[in-house]
């Protein structure tokens, strides 16, 4: 009975939290809505926390969100992929849960070794 009540509570929370987050934050507008239920993120303590003015800066064009499965590379003043150059002071890789593995697969030498410590772990 306890497990049934707990499962019912989790389902109810999921049904309430996800619509609230989608209403409160413009995740769909910027293509940031995950492909999986939000419950997976908050159950594993992986909900992102953003600064208060994060989306207002995105509205001003100071933060750009780009998703790409294709090859990319840094250019002189930013990053280039999908035949598009984007000027950038900072590039953030949002790689998902296994970010260290993803970063290792993306970066080539000598950049990979700059991030790894002597045990091969990226801090």
JSON list of C-alpha atoms in Angstrom, two decimals:
[
{"chain": "A", "resi": 1, "resn": "UNK", "atom": "CA", "xyz": [0.00, 0.00, 0.00]},
{"chain": "A", "resi": 2, "resn": "UNK", "atom": "CA", "xyz": [2.85, 2.36, 0.87]},
{"chain": "A", "resi": 3, "resn": "UNK", "atom": "CA", "xyz": [4.50, 1.83, -2.53]},
{"chain": "A", "resi": 4, "resn": "UNK", "atom": "CA", "xyz": [1.19, 2.40, -4.28]},
{"chain": "A", "resi": 5, "resn": "UNK", "atom": "CA", "xyz": [0.73, 5.71, -2.45]},
{"chain": "A", "resi": 6, "resn": "UNK", "atom": "CA", "xyz": [4.30, 6.73, -3.22]},
{"chain": "A", "resi": 7, "resn": "UNK", "atom": "CA", "xyz": [3.87, 5.90, -6.91]},
{"chain": "A", "resi": 8, "resn": "UNK", "atom": "CA", "xyz": [0.60, 7.82, -6.99]},
{"chain": "A", "resi": 9, "resn": "UNK", "atom": "CA", "xyz": [2.31, 10.82, -5.38]},
{"chain": "A", "resi": 10, "resn": "UNK", "atom": "CA", "xyz": [5.15, 10.75, -7.94]},
{"chain": "A", "resi": 11, "resn": "UNK", "atom": "CA", "xyz": [2.72, 10.55, -10.84]},
{"chain": "A", "resi": 12, "resn": "UNK", "atom": "CA", "xyz": [0.69, 13.44, -9.41]},
{"chain": "A", "resi": 13, "resn": "UNK", "atom": "CA", "xyz": [3.80, 15.55, -8.86]},
{"chain": "A", "resi": 14, "resn": "UNK", "atom": "CA", "xyz": [4.96, 14.85, -12.39]},
{"chain": "A", "resi": 15, "resn": "UNK", "atom": "CA", "xyz": [1.59, 15.85, -13.82]},
{"chain": "A", "resi": 16, "resn": "UNK", "atom": "CA", "xyz": [1.70, 19.13, -11.85]},
{"chain": "A", "resi": 17, "resn": "UNK", "atom": "CA", "xyz": [5.37, 20.07, -12.05]},
{"chain": "A", "resi": 18, "resn": "UNK", "atom": "CA", "xyz": [6.00, 19.61, -15.76]},
{"chain": "A", "resi": 19, "resn": "UNK", "atom": "CA", "xyz": [3.16, 21.87, -16.97]},
{"chain": "A", "resi": 20, "resn": "UNK", "atom": "CA", "xyz": [4.14, 24.49, -14.37]},
{"chain": "A", "resi": 21, "resn": "UNK", "atom": "CA", "xyz": [7.79, 24.50, -15.50]},
{"chain": "A", "resi": 22, "resn": "UNK", "atom": "CA", "xyz": [6.76, 24.72, -19.16]},
{"chain": "A", "resi": 23, "resn": "UNK", "atom": "CA", "xyz": [4.42, 27.60, -18.30]},
{"chain": "A", "resi": 24, "resn": "UNK", "atom": "CA", "xyz": [6.98, 29.42, -16.16]},
{"chain": "A", "resi": 25, "resn": "UNK", "atom": "CA", "xyz": [10.08, 28.98, -18.37]},
{"chain": "A", "resi": 26, "resn": "UNK", "atom": "CA", "xyz": [10.28, 29.47, -22.16]},
{"chain": "A", "resi": 27, "resn": "UNK", "atom": "CA", "xyz": [11.92, 26.08, -22.72]},
{"chain": "A", "resi": 28, "resn": "UNK", "atom": "CA", "xyz": [9.97, 25.29, -25.88]},
{"chain": "A", "resi": 29, "resn": "UNK", "atom": "CA", "xyz": [10.65, 28.75, -27.32]},
{"chain": "A", "resi": 30, "resn": "UNK", "atom": "CA", "xyz": [14.39, 28.09, -27.21]},
{"chain": "A", "resi": 31, "resn": "UNK", "atom": "CA", "xyz": [14.28, 24.36, -28.04]},
{"chain": "A", "resi": 32, "resn": "UNK", "atom": "CA", "xyz": [15.34, 23.39, -24.52]},
{"chain": "A", "resi": 33, "resn": "UNK", "atom": "CA", "xyz": [12.43, 21.14, -23.58]},
{"chain": "A", "resi": 34, "resn": "UNK", "atom": "CA", "xyz": [13.88, 17.68, -22.92]},
{"chain": "A", "resi": 35, "resn": "UNK", "atom": "CA", "xyz": [12.70, 14.69, -24.94]},
{"chain": "A", "resi": 36, "resn": "UNK", "atom": "CA", "xyz": [12.04, 12.75, -21.73]},
{"chain": "A", "resi": 37, "resn": "UNK", "atom": "CA", "xyz": [9.62, 13.43, -18.84]},
{"chain": "A", "resi": 38, "resn": "UNK", "atom": "CA", "xyz": [10.80, 16.02, -16.32]},
{"chain": "A", "resi": 39, "resn": "UNK", "atom": "CA", "xyz": [10.31, 13.45, -13.59]},
{"chain": "A", "resi": 40, "resn": "UNK", "atom": "CA", "xyz": [13.51, 11.72, -14.74]},
{"chain": "A", "resi": 41, "resn": "UNK", "atom": "CA", "xyz": [15.48, 14.91, -14.13]},
{"chain": "A", "resi": 42, "resn": "UNK", "atom": "CA", "xyz": [14.16, 15.88, -10.73]},
{"chain": "A", "resi": 43, "resn": "UNK", "atom": "CA", "xyz": [14.14, 12.27, -9.51]},
{"chain": "A", "resi": 44, "resn": "UNK", "atom": "CA", "xyz": [17.89, 12.13, -10.18]},
{"chain": "A", "resi": 45, "resn": "UNK", "atom": "CA", "xyz": [18.52, 15.70, -8.93]},
{"chain": "A", "resi": 46, "resn": "UNK", "atom": "CA", "xyz": [19.40, 16.93, -12.41]},
{"chain": "A", "resi": 47, "resn": "UNK", "atom": "CA", "xyz": [17.05, 19.88, -12.75]},
{"chain": "A", "resi": 48, "resn": "UNK", "atom": "CA", "xyz": [18.95, 22.86, -14.08]},
{"chain": "A", "resi": 49, "resn": "UNK", "atom": "CA", "xyz": [19.03, 26.05, -12.07]},
{"chain": "A", "resi": 50, "resn": "UNK", "atom": "CA", "xyz": [19.56, 29.23, -14.04]},
{"chain": "A", "resi": 51, "resn": "UNK", "atom": "CA", "xyz": [20.32, 32.80, -13.01]},
{"chain": "A", "resi": 52, "resn": "UNK", "atom": "CA", "xyz": [17.31, 35.04, -12.58]},
{"chain": "A", "resi": 53, "resn": "UNK", "atom": "CA", "xyz": [17.95, 37.03, -15.77]},
{"chain": "A", "resi": 54, "resn": "UNK", "atom": "CA", "xyz": [18.96, 34.06, -17.95]},
{"chain": "A", "resi": 55, "resn": "UNK", "atom": "CA", "xyz": [16.00, 34.09, -20.33]},
{"chain": "A", "resi": 56, "resn": "UNK", "atom": "CA", "xyz": [15.75, 37.89, -20.43]},
{"chain": "A", "resi": 57, "resn": "UNK", "atom": "CA", "xyz": [19.35, 37.92, -21.72]},
{"chain": "A", "resi": 58, "resn": "UNK", "atom": "CA", "xyz": [18.37, 35.25, -24.25]},
{"chain": "A", "resi": 59, "resn": "UNK", "atom": "CA", "xyz": [15.47, 37.48, -25.34]},
{"chain": "A", "resi": 60, "resn": "UNK", "atom": "CA", "xyz": [18.02, 40.26, -25.97]},
{"chain": "A", "resi": 61, "resn": "UNK", "atom": "CA", "xyz": [20.09, 37.89, -28.12]},
{"chain": "A", "resi": 62, "resn": "UNK", "atom": "CA", "xyz": [23.01, 37.80, -25.69]},
{"chain": "A", "resi": 63, "resn": "UNK", "atom": "CA", "xyz": [22.57, 34.04, -25.16]},
{"chain": "A", "resi": 64, "resn": "UNK", "atom": "CA", "xyz": [22.02, 31.80, -28.18]},
{"chain": "A", "resi": 65, "resn": "UNK", "atom": "CA", "xyz": [20.93, 28.17, -28.11]},
{"chain": "A", "resi": 66, "resn": "UNK", "atom": "CA", "xyz": [21.92, 25.92, -30.98]},
{"chain": "A", "resi": 67, "resn": "UNK", "atom": "CA", "xyz": [21.47, 22.19, -31.31]},
{"chain": "A", "resi": 68, "resn": "UNK", "atom": "CA", "xyz": [23.55, 20.26, -33.78]},
{"chain": "A", "resi": 69, "resn": "UNK", "atom": "CA", "xyz": [24.30, 16.63, -34.50]},
{"chain": "A", "resi": 70, "resn": "UNK", "atom": "CA", "xyz": [26.77, 17.58, -37.22]},
{"chain": "A", "resi": 71, "resn": "UNK", "atom": "CA", "xyz": [30.46, 18.36, -37.10]},
{"chain": "A", "resi": 72, "resn": "UNK", "atom": "CA", "xyz": [31.51, 21.72, -35.70]},
{"chain": "A", "resi": 73, "resn": "UNK", "atom": "CA", "xyz": [34.72, 23.62, -35.10]},
{"chain": "A", "resi": 74, "resn": "UNK", "atom": "CA", "xyz": [35.96, 26.78, -33.50]},
{"chain": "A", "resi": 75, "resn": "UNK", "atom": "CA", "xyz": [36.70, 29.66, -35.81]},
{"chain": "A", "resi": 76, "resn": "UNK", "atom": "CA", "xyz": [38.58, 32.90, -35.13]},
{"chain": "A", "resi": 77, "resn": "UNK", "atom": "CA", "xyz": [35.69, 34.67, -33.41]},
{"chain": "A", "resi": 78, "resn": "UNK", "atom": "CA", "xyz": [33.35, 31.88, -32.32]},
{"chain": "A", "resi": 79, "resn": "UNK", "atom": "CA", "xyz": [32.06, 28.56, -33.58]},
{"chain": "A", "resi": 80, "resn": "UNK", "atom": "CA", "xyz": [30.96, 27.20, -36.95]},
{"chain": "A", "resi": 81, "resn": "UNK", "atom": "CA", "xyz": [28.54, 24.36, -37.74]},
{"chain": "A", "resi": 82, "resn": "UNK", "atom": "CA", "xyz": [25.73, 23.62, -40.17]},
{"chain": "A", "resi": 83, "resn": "UNK", "atom": "CA", "xyz": [27.37, 26.09, -42.62]},
{"chain": "A", "resi": 84, "resn": "UNK", "atom": "CA", "xyz": [26.80, 28.90, -40.12]},
{"chain": "A", "resi": 85, "resn": "UNK", "atom": "CA", "xyz": [29.31, 31.00, -38.21]},
{"chain": "A", "resi": 86, "resn": "UNK", "atom": "CA", "xyz": [28.27, 32.29, -34.80]},
{"chain": "A", "resi": 87, "resn": "UNK", "atom": "CA", "xyz": [30.29, 34.94, -33.01]},
{"chain": "A", "resi": 88, "resn": "UNK", "atom": "CA", "xyz": [30.79, 33.91, -29.41]},
{"chain": "A", "resi": 89, "resn": "UNK", "atom": "CA", "xyz": [32.81, 34.98, -26.40]},
{"chain": "A", "resi": 90, "resn": "UNK", "atom": "CA", "xyz": [31.91, 31.74, -24.58]},
{"chain": "A", "resi": 91, "resn": "UNK", "atom": "CA", "xyz": [30.70, 28.37, -25.89]},
{"chain": "A", "resi": 92, "resn": "UNK", "atom": "CA", "xyz": [28.90, 26.05, -23.46]},
{"chain": "A", "resi": 93, "resn": "UNK", "atom": "CA", "xyz": [28.46, 22.40, -24.38]},
{"chain": "A", "resi": 94, "resn": "UNK", "atom": "CA", "xyz": [25.23, 21.06, -22.92]},
{"chain": "A", "resi": 95, "resn": "UNK", "atom": "CA", "xyz": [26.04, 17.42, -23.44]},
{"chain": "A", "resi": 96, "resn": "UNK", "atom": "CA", "xyz": [23.57, 15.65, -21.20]},
{"chain": "A", "resi": 97, "resn": "UNK", "atom": "CA", "xyz": [24.12, 13.31, -18.28]},
{"chain": "A", "resi": 98, "resn": "UNK", "atom": "CA", "xyz": [27.39, 11.68, -19.34]},
{"chain": "A", "resi": 99, "resn": "UNK", "atom": "CA", "xyz": [29.03, 14.98, -20.15]},
{"chain": "A", "resi": 100, "resn": "UNK", "atom": "CA", "xyz": [32.60, 13.89, -19.42]},
{"chain": "A", "resi": 101, "resn": "UNK", "atom": "CA", "xyz": [32.40, 11.05, -21.92]},
{"chain": "A", "resi": 102, "resn": "UNK", "atom": "CA", "xyz": [30.83, 13.37, -24.48]},
{"chain": "A", "resi": 103, "resn": "UNK", "atom": "CA", "xyz": [33.49, 16.06, -24.01]},
{"chain": "A", "resi": 104, "resn": "UNK", "atom": "CA", "xyz": [36.26, 13.46, -24.38]},
{"chain": "A", "resi": 105, "resn": "UNK", "atom": "CA", "xyz": [34.70, 12.27, -27.65]},
{"chain": "A", "resi": 106, "resn": "UNK", "atom": "CA", "xyz": [34.33, 15.83, -28.96]},
{"chain": "A", "resi": 107, "resn": "UNK", "atom": "CA", "xyz": [37.69, 17.34, -28.10]},
{"chain": "A", "resi": 108, "resn": "UNK", "atom": "CA", "xyz": [40.89, 16.34, -29.84]},
{"chain": "A", "resi": 109, "resn": "UNK", "atom": "CA", "xyz": [44.43, 16.60, -28.56]},
{"chain": "A", "resi": 110, "resn": "UNK", "atom": "CA", "xyz": [45.94, 18.80, -27.21]},
{"chain": "A", "resi": 111, "resn": "UNK", "atom": "CA", "xyz": [42.67, 20.20, -25.82]},
{"chain": "A", "resi": 112, "resn": "UNK", "atom": "CA", "xyz": [41.50, 16.95, -24.24]},
{"chain": "A", "resi": 113, "resn": "UNK", "atom": "CA", "xyz": [44.71, 16.58, -22.22]},
{"chain": "A", "resi": 114, "resn": "UNK", "atom": "CA", "xyz": [44.39, 20.17, -20.99]},
{"chain": "A", "resi": 115, "resn": "UNK", "atom": "CA", "xyz": [41.10, 19.22, -19.31]},
{"chain": "A", "resi": 116, "resn": "UNK", "atom": "CA", "xyz": [42.10, 15.82, -17.94]},
{"chain": "A", "resi": 117, "resn": "UNK", "atom": "CA", "xyz": [44.11, 15.34, -14.77]},
{"chain": "A", "resi": 118, "resn": "UNK", "atom": "CA", "xyz": [46.76, 12.63, -14.44]},
{"chain": "A", "resi": 119, "resn": "UNK", "atom": "CA", "xyz": [44.13, 9.94, -13.74]},
{"chain": "A", "resi": 120, "resn": "UNK", "atom": "CA", "xyz": [42.20, 10.72, -16.94]},
{"chain": "A", "resi": 121, "resn": "UNK", "atom": "CA", "xyz": [39.32, 12.35, -15.10]},
{"chain": "A", "resi": 122, "resn": "UNK", "atom": "CA", "xyz": [37.86, 15.63, -16.31]},
{"chain": "A", "resi": 123, "resn": "UNK", "atom": "CA", "xyz": [37.16, 17.76, -13.22]}
]
